[in-house]
Backbone as a printed PyTorch tensor [residue, N CA C, xyz], in Angstrom:
tensor([[[122.2390,  85.6140, 104.5270],
         [122.3270,  84.8550, 103.3240],
         [121.3420,  85.3940, 102.3020]],

        [[120.1680,  85.8050, 102.8110],
         [119.1270,  86.3650, 101.7790],
         [119.6640,  87.7010, 101.1910]],

        [[120.4630,  88.4330, 102.0140],
         [120.9450,  89.7540, 101.6140],
         [121.9640,  89.5740, 100.4610]],

        [[122.6420,  88.4580, 100.4960],
         [123.6480,  88.2180,  99.4130],
         [122.9580,  87.6310,  98.1180]],

        [[122.1750,  86.6310,  98.3710],
         [121.5470,  85.8190,  97.2510],
         [120.4720,  86.5900,  96.5350]],

        [[119.5240,  87.2030,  97.1710],
         [118.3740,  87.7240,  96.5720],
         [118.5630,  88.9560,  95.5800]],

        [[119.5090,  89.7820,  96.0240],
         [119.8500,  90.9610,  95.1570],
         [120.4690,  90.3630,  93.8560]],

        [[121.3210,  89.3660,  93.9490],
         [121.9170,  88.7390,  92.7770],
         [120.8480,  88.2090,  91.8520]],

        [[119.8890,  87.4160,  92.4380],
         [118.7720,  86.9340,  91.6990],
         [118.0020,  88.0490,  91.0010]],

        [[117.7670,  89.0990,  91.7250],
         [116.9340,  90.2600,  91.2820],
         [117.6090,  90.9090,  90.0460]],

        [[118.9410,  91.0790,  90.1670],
         [119.7030,  91.6930,  89.0600],
         [119.6040,  90.8360,  87.7670]],

        [[119.7420,  89.5570,  87.9600],
         [119.6300,  88.6500,  86.8010],
         [118.2130,  88.6720,  86.2210]],

        [[117.2120,  88.7150,  87.1160],
         [115.7880,  88.7470,  86.7910],
         [115.4740,  89.9520,  85.8860]],

        [[116.1100,  91.0880,  86.3150],
         [115.8130,  92.2980,  85.5260],
         [116.2620,  92.1980,  84.0930]],

        [[117.2110,  91.3540,  83.8210],
         [117.6700,  91.1040,  82.4460],
         [116.9490,  89.9580,  81.7990]],

        [[116.3940,  89.0230,  82.5690],
         [115.9570,  87.6820,  81.9950],
         [114.4870,  87.4550,  82.0480]],

        [[113.7490,  88.1440,  82.9650],
         [112.3320,  87.8210,  83.1010],
         [111.6070,  88.3690,  81.8870]],

        [[110.5000,  87.5980,  81.5880],
         [109.6360,  87.9940,  80.4600],
         [108.6940,  89.1270,  80.9950]],

        [[108.1230,  89.8200,  80.0810],
         [107.1140,  90.8440,  80.3790],
         [105.9720,  90.2730,  81.1560]],

        [[105.5630,  89.0400,  80.7570],
         [104.3780,  88.3010,  81.4200],
         [104.7540,  88.0150,  82.8640]],

        [[106.0220,  87.5360,  83.0710],
         [106.4510,  87.2490,  84.4430],
         [106.4610,  88.5240,  85.3370]],

        [[106.8720,  89.6500,  84.8270],
         [106.8480,  90.8640,  85.5200],
         [105.4140,  91.3410,  85.8630]],

        [[104.5710,  91.1500,  84.8380],
         [103.1130,  91.4030,  85.1360],
         [102.5710,  90.5490,  86.2300]],

        [[102.9870,  89.3090,  86.3140],
         [102.5290,  88.4290,  87.3570],
         [103.0340,  88.9910,  88.7510]],

        [[104.2790,  89.4710,  88.8440],
         [104.6910,  90.0840,  90.0730],
         [103.9150,  91.2840,  90.4200]],

        [[103.5890,  92.1360,  89.4070],
         [102.7930,  93.2740,  89.6920],
         [101.3880,  92.9270,  90.2120]],

        [[100.8150,  91.7790,  89.6340],
         [ 99.6460,  91.3110,  90.1480],
         [ 99.6420,  90.8390,  91.6440]],

        [[100.8160,  90.1780,  91.9380],
         [100.9280,  89.7920,  93.2910],
         [100.9830,  91.0270,  94.2870]],

        [[101.6490,  92.0670,  93.8660],
         [101.5680,  93.2710,  94.6480],
         [100.1350,  93.8270,  94.8050]],

        [[ 99.4910,  93.8620,  93.7790],
         [ 98.0670,  94.3080,  93.7830],
         [ 97.2400,  93.3960,  94.6920]],

        [[ 97.4410,  92.0600,  94.5780],
         [ 96.6290,  91.2300,  95.3990],
         [ 96.9910,  91.4130,  96.8760]],

        [[ 98.2410,  91.6950,  97.1190],
         [ 98.6660,  91.8900,  98.5280],
         [ 98.0380,  93.1020,  99.1280]],

        [[ 97.8340,  94.1360,  98.3360],
         [ 97.1350,  95.3940,  98.8390],
         [ 95.6800,  95.1040,  99.1070]],

        [[ 95.1150,  94.2000,  98.3880],
         [ 93.6530,  93.9830,  98.5430],
         [ 93.3350,  92.9520,  99.6840]],

        [[ 94.2780,  92.3140, 100.2200],
         [ 93.9750,  91.3010, 101.2550],
         [ 93.3670,  92.0090, 102.4680]],

        [[ 92.4240,  91.2650, 103.1900],
         [ 91.9560,  91.8690, 104.4800],
         [ 93.1680,  91.7380, 105.4400]],

        [[ 93.2050,  92.7430, 106.2980],
         [ 94.3120,  92.8550, 107.2650],
         [ 94.5080,  91.6890, 108.1710]],

        [[ 93.4470,  90.8920, 108.4040],
         [ 93.6450,  89.7580, 109.2010],
         [ 94.0030,  88.3840, 108.5810]],

        [[ 94.2790,  88.5350, 107.2190],
         [ 94.5920,  87.3180, 106.4910],
         [ 96.1440,  87.2620, 106.3070]],

        [[ 96.7660,  86.9790, 107.3830],
         [ 98.2680,  86.9750, 107.4930],
         [ 98.8430,  85.8080, 106.6330]],

        [[ 98.0690,  84.6700, 106.7340],
         [ 98.5970,  83.4400, 105.9610],
         [ 98.6220,  83.7190, 104.4880]],

        [[ 97.5660,  84.3710, 103.9190],
         [ 97.5950,  84.6450, 102.4610],
         [ 98.6400,  85.7180, 102.1420]],

        [[ 98.9430,  86.6840, 103.0140],
         [ 99.9760,  87.5920, 102.7620],
         [101.3680,  86.9420, 102.6720]],

        [[101.5730,  86.0700, 103.6150],
         [102.9000,  85.2910, 103.6650],
         [103.0100,  84.4520, 102.3760]],

        [[101.9600,  83.8670, 101.9640],
         [102.0290,  83.0000, 100.7700],
         [102.2860,  83.8870,  99.5400]],

        [[101.6990,  85.0760,  99.4770],
         [101.8930,  85.9930,  98.3790],
         [103.3940,  86.4820,  98.3830]],

        [[103.9030,  86.7540,  99.5680],
         [105.2750,  87.2140,  99.6880],
         [106.2220,  86.1360,  99.1740]],

        [[105.9550,  84.9480,  99.6340],
         [106.8270,  83.8730,  99.1580],
         [106.7950,  83.7040,  97.6960]],

        [[105.5810,  83.7730,  97.1560],
         [105.5070,  83.6080,  95.6150],
         [106.2170,  84.7820,  94.9140]],

        [[106.1550,  85.9730,  95.5100],
         [106.8590,  87.0960,  94.9670],
         [108.3690,  86.8360,  94.8740]],

        [[108.9260,  86.4040,  95.9730],
         [110.3660,  86.1430,  96.0450],
         [110.7900,  85.0090,  95.1470]],

        [[109.9500,  83.9880,  95.1840],
         [110.3050,  82.8090,  94.3710],
         [110.1540,  83.0160,  92.8330]],

        [[109.2050,  83.9130,  92.4380],
         [108.9970,  84.2650,  91.0810],
         [110.2450,  85.0480,  90.5720]],

        [[110.7430,  85.9160,  91.3990],
         [111.9750,  86.6310,  90.9730],
         [113.1380,  85.6700,  90.8860]],

        [[113.2650,  84.7420,  91.7710],
         [114.3900,  83.8220,  91.8050],
         [114.3040,  82.9690,  90.5370]],

        [[113.0770,  82.4920,  90.2170],
         [112.9880,  81.6460,  88.9700],
         [113.1640,  82.4830,  87.7540]],

        [[112.8090,  83.7550,  87.7920],
         [113.1010,  84.6680,  86.6880],
         [114.5420,  84.9990,  86.4590]],

        [[115.3730,  84.6360,  87.4090],
         [116.7520,  84.8180,  87.2380],
         [117.3470,  83.8500,  86.2250]],

        [[116.6320,  82.7500,  86.0760],
         [117.0300,  81.7190,  85.1630],
         [118.3680,  80.9850,  85.6700]],

        [[118.5780,  81.0520,  86.9890],
         [119.6680,  80.4440,  87.5580],
         [119.1400,  79.4980,  88.6680]],

        [[119.1480,  78.1860,  88.3720],
         [118.5220,  77.2080,  89.2390],
         [119.2120,  77.1270,  90.5730]],

        [[120.4540,  77.3210,  90.6400],
         [121.2000,  77.1630,  91.9770],
         [120.7170,  78.3660,  92.8520]],

        [[120.7940,  79.5670,  92.3000],
         [120.3960,  80.7290,  93.1630],
         [118.9270,  80.6140,  93.5280]],

        [[118.0650,  80.1780,  92.5720],
         [116.6150,  79.9550,  92.8760],
         [116.3890,  78.9900,  93.9100]],

        [[117.2180,  77.9310,  93.9440],
         [117.1020,  76.9550,  95.0290],
         [117.3860,  77.4820,  96.3910]],

        [[118.3880,  78.3400,  96.4000],
         [118.7930,  79.0120,  97.6870],
         [117.6570,  79.8640,  98.2210]],

        [[116.9650,  80.6380,  97.3540],
         [115.8780,  81.4550,  97.6720],
         [114.7410,  80.5810,  98.2910]],

        [[114.4150,  79.5350,  97.6520],
         [113.3820,  78.6360,  98.1090],
         [113.6990,  78.1060,  99.4630]],

        [[114.8770,  77.6600,  99.6650],
         [115.2960,  77.0930, 100.9330],
         [115.2160,  78.1990, 102.0590]],

        [[115.7610,  79.3480, 101.7310],
         [115.7730,  80.4580, 102.6750],
         [114.3150,  80.9660, 103.0120]],

        [[113.4750,  80.9220, 102.0120],
         [112.0880,  81.3210, 102.1940],
         [111.3780,  80.3940, 103.2730]],

        [[111.6790,  79.0610, 103.0290],
         [111.0970,  78.1440, 103.9740],
         [111.5720,  78.3160, 105.3770]],

        [[112.8470,  78.6400, 105.5040],
         [113.3990,  78.9440, 106.8390],
         [112.9040,  80.2350, 107.4720]],

        [[112.5420,  81.1970, 106.5950],
         [112.0910,  82.4970, 107.0630],
         [110.6570,  82.7070, 107.3290]],

        [[109.8450,  81.7250, 106.9720],
         [108.3650,  81.8400, 107.1260],
         [107.9050,  82.3000, 108.4960]],

        [[108.4550,  81.6780, 109.4560],
         [107.9410,  82.1050, 110.9000],
         [108.3590,  83.5360, 111.2420]],

        [[109.5440,  83.9610, 110.6410],
         [109.9680,  85.3660, 110.8970],
         [109.0650,  86.3650, 110.1650]],

        [[108.6140,  85.8880, 108.9930],
         [107.7850,  86.7370, 108.2040],
         [106.3850,  86.9470, 108.9280]],

        [[106.0060,  85.8410, 109.5370],
         [104.6760,  85.9180, 110.3200],
         [104.7620,  86.9860, 111.3710]],

        [[105.8880,  87.0620, 111.9930],
         [106.0840,  88.0380, 113.0380],
         [106.1260,  89.4530, 112.5020]],

        [[106.9620,  89.7100, 111.4750],
         [107.1600,  91.0030, 110.9600],
         [105.9270,  91.4840, 110.1950]],

        [[105.2780,  90.6280, 109.4330],
         [104.1070,  91.0960, 108.6950],
         [102.7970,  91.2330, 109.5460]],

        [[102.8830,  90.8440, 110.8030],
         [101.7470,  91.0430, 111.6810],
         [101.7960,  92.5320, 112.1720]],

        [[102.9370,  93.2040, 111.9260],
         [103.0140,  94.5740, 112.2450],
         [102.4600,  95.4340, 111.0280]],

        [[101.3460,  96.1210, 111.3540],
         [100.6290,  96.8010, 110.1590],
         [101.5650,  97.8020, 109.3980]],

        [[102.3550,  98.5450, 110.1940],
         [103.2720,  99.4660, 109.4180],
         [104.2600,  98.7510, 108.5330]],

        [[104.8130,  97.6550, 109.0090],
         [105.7390,  96.9230, 108.2680],
         [105.0780,  96.2680, 107.0500]],

        [[103.8540,  95.7830, 107.3230],
         [103.1470,  95.1590, 106.1730],
         [102.9330,  96.1410, 105.0280]],

        [[102.5950,  97.3560, 105.3330],
         [102.4310,  98.3830, 104.2140],
         [103.8200,  98.6760, 103.5850]],

        [[104.7460,  98.7850, 104.4480],
         [106.0930,  99.1250, 103.9590],
         [106.5750,  97.9620, 103.0440]],

        [[106.3140,  96.7860, 103.3440],
         [106.8310,  95.6020, 102.6030],
         [106.1500,  95.6190, 101.1630]],

        [[104.9090,  95.8800, 101.1730],
         [104.1230,  95.9420,  99.8270],
         [104.6870,  97.0810,  98.9550]],

        [[105.0120,  98.2190,  99.5620],
         [105.5700,  99.3260,  98.8250],
         [106.9910,  98.9830,  98.3020]],

        [[107.7710,  98.2300,  99.1110],
         [109.0700,  97.8140,  98.7080],
         [108.9670,  96.8620,  97.4920]],

        [[107.9490,  95.9270,  97.6370],
         [107.7200,  95.0050,  96.4880],
         [107.4390,  95.8250,  95.1090]],

        [[106.6630,  96.8300,  95.3720],
         [106.2610,  97.6770,  94.2100],
         [107.5470,  98.3340,  93.6180]],

        [[108.4580,  98.8630,  94.4780],
         [109.7200,  99.4100,  93.9430],
         [110.5340,  98.4110,  93.2190]],

        [[110.5680,  97.1790,  93.6140],
         [111.3340,  96.1440,  93.0080],
         [110.6940,  95.8520,  91.6640]],

        [[109.3810,  95.8020,  91.5280],
         [108.6570,  95.5720,  90.2350],
         [108.9390,  96.6330,  89.3380]],

        [[108.9560,  97.9680,  89.8790],
         [109.2130,  99.1270,  88.9390],
         [110.5850,  99.0610,  88.3190]],

        [[111.6050,  98.5940,  89.1850],
         [112.9650,  98.5000,  88.6850],
         [113.0590,  97.3240,  87.6550]],

        [[112.3800,  96.2390,  87.8930],
         [112.3400,  95.1190,  86.8850],
         [111.7670,  95.5660,  85.5690]],

        [[110.6160,  96.2930,  85.6750],
         [109.9980,  96.7310,  84.4190],
         [110.8900,  97.6320,  83.6680]],

        [[111.7510,  98.3030,  84.3120],
         [112.7230,  99.2280,  83.5490],
         [113.9170,  98.4120,  83.1270]],

        [[114.0050,  97.2400,  83.5340],
         [115.2050,  96.3990,  83.2270],
         [116.4200,  97.0110,  83.7460]],

        [[116.3390,  97.5840,  84.9400],
         [117.4460,  98.2770,  85.6230],
         [117.9540,  97.2720,  86.6790]],

        [[118.9780,  96.4790,  86.3020],
         [119.5650,  95.5100,  87.2020],
         [120.0890,  96.0180,  88.4650]],

        [[120.8200,  97.0880,  88.4480],
         [121.4050,  97.7620,  89.6160],
         [120.3060,  98.2720,  90.5500]],

        [[119.3630,  98.9830,  90.0140],
         [118.2450,  99.4930,  90.9040],
         [117.4120,  98.4080,  91.4210]],

        [[117.2080,  97.3950,  90.6510],
         [116.3950,  96.2420,  91.1100],
         [117.1260,  95.5350,  92.3080]],

        [[118.4600,  95.3310,  92.1120],
         [119.2610,  94.6540,  93.1990],
         [119.2230,  95.5650,  94.5030]],

        [[119.3390,  96.8450,  94.3140],
         [119.3950,  97.7010,  95.4010],
         [118.0250,  97.7340,  96.1290]],

        [[116.9490,  97.7110,  95.3520],
         [115.6280,  97.7680,  95.9880],
         [115.3770,  96.4700,  96.7620]],

        [[115.9580,  95.3000,  96.2600],
         [115.8260,  94.1010,  97.0460],
         [116.6930,  94.1240,  98.2710]],

        [[117.9210,  94.6860,  98.1830],
         [118.6990,  94.8740,  99.4020],
         [117.9940,  95.6950, 100.5080]],

        [[117.4260,  96.8620, 100.0330],
         [116.6640,  97.7110, 100.8910],
         [115.4610,  97.0180, 101.5840]],

        [[114.8510,  96.2140, 100.7980],
         [113.7520,  95.3990, 101.2610],
         [114.1250,  94.3810, 102.3660]],

        [[115.2520,  93.6700, 102.0790],
         [115.7390,  92.7160, 103.0830],
         [116.2350,  93.4020, 104.4070]],

        [[116.9100,  94.5750, 104.1160],
         [117.3790,  95.3320, 105.2950],
         [116.1900,  95.8770, 106.1400]],

        [[115.0800,  96.2880, 105.4960],
         [113.9520,  96.7190, 106.1610],
         [113.2910,  95.6120, 107.0200]],

        [[113.2140,  94.3680, 106.4480],
         [112.7450,  93.2480, 107.1600],
         [113.5790,  92.9990, 108.3720]],

        [[114.8700,  92.9830, 108.2380],
         [115.8300,  92.7280, 109.3660],
         [115.6790,  93.7910, 110.4790]],

        [[115.5250,  95.0490, 110.0850],
         [115.3690,  96.1110, 111.1290],
         [114.0860,  95.8960, 111.8830]],

        [[113.0250,  95.6310, 111.1490],
         [111.6650,  95.4880, 111.7100],
         [111.6920,  94.1990, 112.6380]],

        [[112.1980,  93.1910, 112.1690],
         [112.2280,  91.9610, 112.9920],
         [113.0840,  92.1460, 114.2490]],

        [[114.1380,  92.8420, 114.1640],
         [115.0320,  93.0960, 115.3770],
         [114.2450,  93.9470, 116.3320]],

        [[113.4890,  94.9090, 115.8910],
         [112.6890,  95.7740, 116.7640],
         [111.6250,  94.9870, 117.4540]],

        [[110.9510,  94.0620, 116.7050],
         [109.8280,  93.2630, 117.2770],
         [110.3120,  92.1950, 118.2240]],

        [[111.5390,  91.6730, 117.9810],
         [111.9150,  90.5180, 118.7470],
         [112.2860,  90.7070, 120.1180]]])
């Protein structure tokens, strides 16, 4: 469900987010890099804020509502995947690629970066489970 919904939100966000909203996403990525390695709760919270900010930036309340619902359902899976140090770093790099595409207002690249991010999560979770 996330693989269908979030790329659509991200494509819309590339066209509709304000520059300030994109700067906020970039700050979330920066904050994620600065977190102590043992602060998993804060990383999960930043990850959720990142995805929800993109969803809200789509300016589509229905799609954004799906993202919020799916994020709530995914929190325990994030805890497992983000506890893996390699995946944690990969996730932050993927978030940065999404922000770069949003800054360029490239809807196709932003949607693909989000798909790649979700696929990466799925692969990592499958390996850890």
